[in-house]
Coordinates of C-alpha atoms and ligand atoms in Angstrom, one line a residue:
M1 CA -24.5 -12.8 9.4
D2 CA -24.2 -15.7 7.0
V3 CA -23.2 -18.5 9.2
R4 CA -20.7 -20.6 6.9
G5 CA -17.9 -19.7 9.7
L6 CA -19.9 -21.2 12.3
T7 CA -19.1 -24.2 11.4
R8 CA -15.4 -23.7 11.0
R9 CA -13.4 -26.8 12.1
P10 CA -11.1 -25.1 15.2
E11 CA -8.2 -26.6 13.8
D12 CA -8.3 -24.8 10.8
P13 CA -5.6 -21.3 10.9
A14 CA -7.2 -18.0 10.0
L15 CA -3.9 -16.3 9.5
R16 CA -1.6 -18.7 7.3
V17 CA 1.8 -18.2 6.3
A18 CA 3.6 -19.3 2.7
A19 CA 6.1 -21.9 3.7
E20 CA 8.3 -20.2 1.9
V21 CA 7.3 -16.5 3.7
A22 CA 7.3 -18.6 7.2
E23 CA 10.6 -20.2 6.1
A24 CA 12.8 -16.9 5.0
L25 CA 11.4 -15.4 8.1
A26 CA 12.6 -18.1 9.9
A27 CA 16.1 -18.0 8.8
G28 CA 16.3 -13.9 9.2
A29 CA 16.6 -13.8 5.1
P30 CA 14.6 -10.2 4.1
V31 CA 10.8 -10.2 3.2
V32 CA 9.0 -7.4 2.0
A33 CA 4.5 -7.7 2.5
L34 CA 2.8 -6.4 -0.2
E35 CA -1.1 -5.0 -0.2
S36 CA -3.6 -7.1 -2.1
T37 CA -6.3 -4.2 -2.7
I38 CA -4.1 -2.3 -5.7
I39 CA -4.3 -5.5 -7.3
S40 CA -8.3 -5.8 -6.7
H41 CA -9.5 -2.3 -6.7
G42 CA -6.8 -0.1 -8.2
L43 CA -6.1 -1.5 -11.5
P44 CA -7.6 -2.3 -13.9
R45 CA -8.6 -5.7 -15.0
P46 CA -7.1 -7.7 -16.9
D47 CA -3.7 -5.9 -16.3
N48 CA -3.7 -6.6 -12.8
L49 CA -2.7 -9.9 -12.7
R50 CA -0.1 -9.8 -15.2
V51 CA 1.4 -6.1 -13.1
A52 CA 0.6 -8.2 -9.2
R53 CA 3.6 -10.3 -10.2
Q54 CA 5.8 -7.7 -12.2
I55 CA 5.7 -6.0 -8.1
E56 CA 6.2 -9.6 -6.8
Q57 CA 9.3 -9.9 -9.3
A58 CA 10.9 -6.5 -8.0
V59 CA 10.9 -7.4 -4.4
R60 CA 12.9 -10.9 -6.0
Q61 CA 15.4 -9.1 -7.9
A62 CA 16.2 -7.2 -5.3
G63 CA 17.4 -9.8 -3.2
A64 CA 14.0 -10.7 -0.7
V65 CA 10.9 -13.1 -0.4
P66 CA 7.9 -11.3 -1.0
A67 CA 4.6 -12.0 0.7
T68 CA 1.1 -10.7 -0.9
V69 CA -1.0 -10.3 1.9
A70 CA -5.4 -10.9 1.2
V71 CA -8.2 -12.6 2.5
V72 CA -8.5 -16.4 -0.1
D73 CA -12.1 -18.2 1.0
G74 CA -12.1 -17.5 4.7
V75 CA -8.2 -17.8 5.7
A76 CA -5.8 -14.3 6.0
R77 CA -2.9 -15.9 4.0
V78 CA 0.3 -13.9 4.1
G79 CA 2.0 -14.9 0.8
L80 CA -0.5 -16.4 -1.9
D81 CA 0.6 -18.8 -4.5
E82 CA -0.1 -18.3 -8.4
A83 CA -3.9 -19.5 -7.8
A84 CA -4.5 -17.2 -4.6
L85 CA -2.9 -14.5 -7.1
A86 CA -5.4 -14.8 -9.3
A87 CA -8.2 -15.4 -7.3
I88 CA -7.8 -11.4 -6.2
A89 CA -6.9 -10.0 -9.5
E90 CA -10.1 -11.9 -11.6
R91 CA -13.0 -12.6 -9.1
Q92 CA -15.7 -10.6 -8.7
D93 CA -16.9 -11.5 -5.4
V94 CA -13.3 -9.8 -3.4
A95 CA -14.1 -6.9 -1.1
K96 CA -11.8 -4.3 -0.3
A97 CA -11.0 -5.1 3.7
S98 CA -9.6 -2.5 6.3
V99 CA -8.8 -3.9 9.5
R100 CA -12.4 -3.5 11.3
D101 CA -13.7 -5.8 8.1
L102 CA -11.4 -8.8 9.0
G103 CA -13.4 -10.6 10.9
F104 CA -16.8 -10.8 9.2
V105 CA -14.6 -11.3 5.9
V106 CA -12.9 -14.6 7.9
A107 CA -15.9 -15.6 9.7
R108 CA -18.4 -15.9 6.5
G109 CA -15.4 -17.6 4.7
G110 CA -14.9 -14.6 2.1
S111 CA -12.2 -13.1 0.6
A112 CA -10.9 -9.5 0.3
A113 CA -7.9 -7.5 -0.9
T114 CA -6.3 -5.7 2.1
T115 CA -5.8 -2.1 2.2
V116 CA -2.4 -0.4 3.4
A117 CA -3.7 -0.5 7.1
A118 CA -4.9 -4.3 7.0
T119 CA -2.0 -5.8 5.6
A120 CA 0.5 -3.8 7.8
H121 CA -1.4 -5.4 11.3
L122 CA -1.4 -9.0 9.1
A123 CA 1.9 -9.1 7.8
E124 CA 3.2 -7.4 11.3
R125 CA 1.4 -10.5 12.6
A126 CA 3.8 -12.9 10.8
G127 CA 7.0 -11.0 11.6
I128 CA 7.1 -9.0 8.8
R129 CA 9.1 -5.7 9.3
L130 CA 9.2 -4.1 5.1
F131 CA 5.9 -3.2 2.8
A132 CA 5.7 -1.6 -0.3
T133 CA 2.6 0.1 -1.8
G134 CA 1.6 2.6 -4.3
G135 CA 0.1 5.7 -2.0
L136 CA -0.5 5.8 1.7
G137 CA -4.5 6.3 2.6
G138 CA -4.7 9.3 4.1
V139 CA -7.2 12.1 4.8
H140 CA -9.7 13.5 1.9
R141 CA -10.1 17.2 0.5
A142 CA -13.7 17.5 1.9
A143 CA -12.6 15.7 5.2
R144 CA -13.6 19.1 6.9
E145 CA -17.5 17.6 5.8
S146 CA -17.1 13.9 5.7
W147 CA -14.4 13.2 8.3
D148 CA -13.2 10.8 5.9
E149 CA -9.9 10.1 6.7
S150 CA -8.4 6.8 5.5
A151 CA -7.6 3.9 8.8
D152 CA -3.8 3.4 7.2
L153 CA -3.0 6.2 9.0
V154 CA -4.5 4.7 12.1
A155 CA -3.2 1.3 11.9
L156 CA 0.5 2.9 11.1
A157 CA 0.5 4.4 14.8
R158 CA 0.4 1.5 16.0
T159 CA 1.8 -1.4 13.9
G160 CA 5.4 -2.1 13.8
I161 CA 6.4 -2.1 9.5
A162 CA 8.2 0.1 7.5
V163 CA 5.4 1.1 4.5
V164 CA 7.7 2.5 1.3
C165 CA 5.5 5.0 -1.1
S166 CA 5.4 7.6 -3.1
G167 CA 3.8 9.3 -0.2
V168 CA -0.2 9.9 -0.8
K169 CA -2.9 10.0 -3.7
S170 CA -2.7 13.8 -5.2
I171 CA -6.4 13.3 -4.7
L172 CA -6.5 13.6 -1.0
D173 CA -5.4 16.4 1.4
V174 CA -1.6 16.0 1.8
G175 CA -1.0 18.7 4.0
A176 CA -3.8 17.5 6.1
T177 CA -2.4 13.8 5.9
L178 CA 1.0 14.8 6.8
E179 CA 0.0 16.9 10.2
R180 CA -2.4 13.7 10.9
L181 CA 0.9 11.2 11.0
E182 CA 2.5 13.7 12.7
S183 CA -0.1 14.2 15.6
L184 CA 0.1 10.2 15.3
N185 CA 4.0 9.9 15.9
V186 CA 4.2 7.9 12.4
P187 CA 7.6 9.6 11.1
V188 CA 7.9 10.7 7.6
V189 CA 11.7 10.2 5.9
G190 CA 12.2 10.9 1.9
Y191 CA 14.3 8.7 0.1
R192 CA 16.5 10.8 -2.1
T193 CA 14.6 14.1 -1.3
H194 CA 13.2 16.5 1.3
A195 CA 10.4 16.6 -1.2
F196 CA 6.8 14.8 -0.1
P197 CA 6.1 13.4 -3.8
G198 CA 2.9 13.2 -4.3
F199 CA 2.0 9.6 -6.1
Y200 CA 1.4 10.6 -10.0
I201 CA 3.4 13.6 -8.9
T202 CA 7.1 13.7 -8.1
D203 CA 7.2 16.6 -5.6
S204 CA 3.2 17.1 -3.7
G205 CA 4.8 20.3 -3.1
F206 CA 5.8 19.6 1.8
R207 CA 8.9 19.3 2.9
L208 CA 10.2 16.6 4.8
D209 CA 12.0 17.2 8.4
W210 CA 14.1 13.8 7.3
R211 CA 16.1 12.0 4.2
A212 CA 17.9 9.2 3.8
D213 CA 19.9 8.4 0.6
S214 CA 20.6 4.9 1.3
P215 CA 18.3 1.6 1.8
A216 CA 20.9 0.8 4.1
Q217 CA 20.7 4.6 6.1
V218 CA 16.6 3.6 5.9
A219 CA 17.7 -0.2 7.7
Q220 CA 19.0 1.9 10.4
V221 CA 16.6 4.2 11.1
I222 CA 14.9 1.5 11.3
Q223 CA 17.1 -0.5 13.7
A224 CA 17.8 2.9 16.2
R225 CA 13.8 2.6 16.3
A226 CA 13.2 -0.6 17.8
A227 CA 16.2 0.0 20.4
L228 CA 14.6 3.3 21.5
G229 CA 10.7 0.8 22.0
L230 CA 9.0 2.5 18.9
G231 CA 9.6 -0.6 16.9
H232 CA 5.5 -0.7 17.4
Q233 CA 4.8 2.2 15.5
G234 CA 5.1 2.2 11.7
L235 CA 7.6 4.2 9.5
V236 CA 6.7 5.4 6.2
V237 CA 9.4 6.0 3.8
A238 CA 7.8 8.6 0.9
N239 CA 10.0 7.5 -2.9
P240 CA 9.8 9.7 -5.4
L241 CA 9.1 8.8 -8.8
P242 CA 12.1 10.8 -10.5
P243 CA 10.4 13.5 -12.5
H244 CA 11.1 12.9 -15.4
E245 CA 8.5 10.2 -15.7
Q246 CA 5.7 11.4 -13.3
L247 CA 2.9 12.7 -14.8
D248 CA 2.1 16.0 -16.7
A249 CA 1.1 18.7 -14.8
T250 CA -1.3 20.4 -16.5
L251 CA -3.1 17.0 -17.0
H252 CA -2.8 16.1 -13.9
E253 CA -4.9 19.4 -12.6
Q254 CA -7.1 19.3 -15.2
V255 CA -8.9 15.5 -14.2
L256 CA -8.2 15.9 -10.4
A257 CA -10.8 18.4 -10.6
A258 CA -13.1 16.3 -13.0
A259 CA -12.9 13.8 -10.4
L260 CA -12.9 15.2 -7.4
E261 CA -16.3 17.0 -8.8
Q262 CA -17.4 13.9 -10.2
A263 CA -16.9 11.9 -6.9
A264 CA -19.3 15.0 -5.0
A265 CA -21.9 15.1 -7.7
Q266 CA -22.5 11.0 -7.5
R267 CA -21.9 11.2 -4.3
V268 CA -19.6 8.4 -3.6
A269 CA -18.8 7.7 -0.1
G270 CA -17.1 5.3 2.3
K271 CA -14.5 2.8 0.7
A272 CA -15.8 3.3 -2.4
V273 CA -14.2 7.0 -3.0
T274 CA -10.2 5.5 -3.6
P275 CA -11.2 3.2 -6.0
F276 CA -13.8 5.4 -7.6
L277 CA -10.5 8.4 -8.0
L278 CA -8.2 6.0 -9.2
D279 CA -10.2 4.6 -11.8
F280 CA -11.8 8.0 -13.1
F281 CA -7.6 9.2 -13.5
H282 CA -7.1 6.2 -15.6
R283 CA -10.4 6.2 -18.1
H284 CA -9.1 10.0 -18.4
T285 CA -5.2 10.5 -19.1
G286 CA -5.1 7.7 -21.4
G287 CA -3.9 5.6 -19.4
E288 CA -0.5 8.0 -18.4
S289 CA -2.0 7.6 -14.9
L290 CA -2.4 4.3 -14.8
R291 CA 1.6 3.8 -15.9
A292 CA 2.8 6.6 -13.6
N293 CA 0.7 3.9 -11.0
V294 CA 2.3 0.8 -11.5
R295 CA 5.9 2.2 -12.4
L296 CA 5.8 3.9 -9.0
V297 CA 4.6 1.1 -7.1
L298 CA 7.9 -1.7 -9.4
R299 CA 9.8 0.9 -7.6
N300 CA 8.5 0.7 -4.2
A301 CA 8.9 -2.8 -4.3
Q302 CA 12.6 -3.0 -5.1
L303 CA 13.2 -0.3 -2.6
A304 CA 11.0 -2.4 -0.1
G305 CA 13.2 -5.1 -1.4
R306 CA 16.6 -3.7 -0.7
I307 CA 15.3 -2.3 2.6
A308 CA 14.6 -5.3 3.8
V309 CA 17.7 -7.2 2.2
E310 CA 20.0 -4.3 4.7
L311 CA 17.7 -5.3 7.3
S312 CA 18.5 -8.6 7.0
G313 CA 22.9 -7.9 7.6
G314 CA 23.3 -6.7 4.1
G315 CA 22.6 -9.1 1.5
A316 CA 23.8 -12.2 2.9
R317 CA 21.4 -14.5 1.9
A318 CA 21.8 -16.8 -1.0
G319 CA 20.7 -16.0 -4.4
A320 CA 20.2 -11.9 -3.3
A321 CA 20.5 -9.6 -6.0
Ligands
PSU401 N1 -2.4 2.7 -3.6 C1 -2.8 2.3 -4.6 N2 -4.2 2.1 -5.0 C2 -4.9 1.7 -4.2 C3 -4.3 2.5 -2.5 C4 -3.6 2.5 -2.9 O1 -1.5 2.4 -5.8 O2 -5.6 0.8 -4.6 C5 -5.2 1.1 -1.5 C6 -4.6 0.8 -0.3 O3 -5.1 -0.6 0.1 C7 -5.0 2.4 0.7 C8 -6.3 2.1 0.3 O4 -5.3 0.7 1.8 O5 -6.0 2.7 -1.1 C9 -7.1 3.4 0.8 O6 -8.8 3.6 1.3 P1 -9.0 4.3 1.7 O7 -8.8 5.8 1.7 O8 -10.8 4.0 1.7 O9 -8.2 4.1 3.2
MN402 MN1 -12.3 7.0 3.8

């Protein structure tokens, strides 16, 4: 291992919370954490930087402060300024870091985008209770052979944060992912639906026991869980694309089959699997999957912002939309 990290001065903080985010948290104002792997590895350049800014803007329009999470030059940061956001979107040396990678990236003074798992961990440490992303990681379809299950699932089992997402990507084994979430005691609540969304598609075909019909109802569940001593575990808020905005079902089926075949043929493994499949989709749907991806992330950011506002006492913050 490179030893640059060992020359770090002891007063260098390994975790830095942006001033705007720290002030909002201290004041009890709404804050929403955002992941960065979607920026660096989930969306193609150069659009990714523009989309990253739009996601932050969606949180602001809902009345909350966005806190994009990433490791930049050896410091885990909660809340990125413009230069840091651009670095994550544009630099070639940005790794994909899950929880177990964080210590290495920081010790080496490196830079990495954080997955749902790593973002949830760092955001919780900063005191943030809401988080928005596109789709959660989960159990891969070949998991019986490969044992490939995203670390997002176990991270949510021990991290006290609510994640607003559009379910799990259809490239995964959705049923197995829901079973694992049940085993891990991680609840899934549908937002205005009992149908678990399938990321690009509105309905994955799996039913959910619980639904919430407003940001206030989700906030009530988060508060009830905290009162019951369950606040140290995650909650999944599943927010589907409206049917008219989803990816065409036939196109989806065709591209999915081809993507899985290619991944197997090229022996793609480990953390490369999800970026490979997302990229395959973007290239083989004439940009349709990309547009759906961007729409759903923006919707999730906005909903997370509205839930955060409710958690902070219902739009009391000055300037809230
Ligand atoms: N959702 C998206 N795009 C992404 C991801 C999720 O719309 O790129 C990322 C998230 O960071 C998630 C990760 O945590 O994919 C899952 O990767 P893996 O399957 O290797 O755990
Ligand atoms: Mn994996």
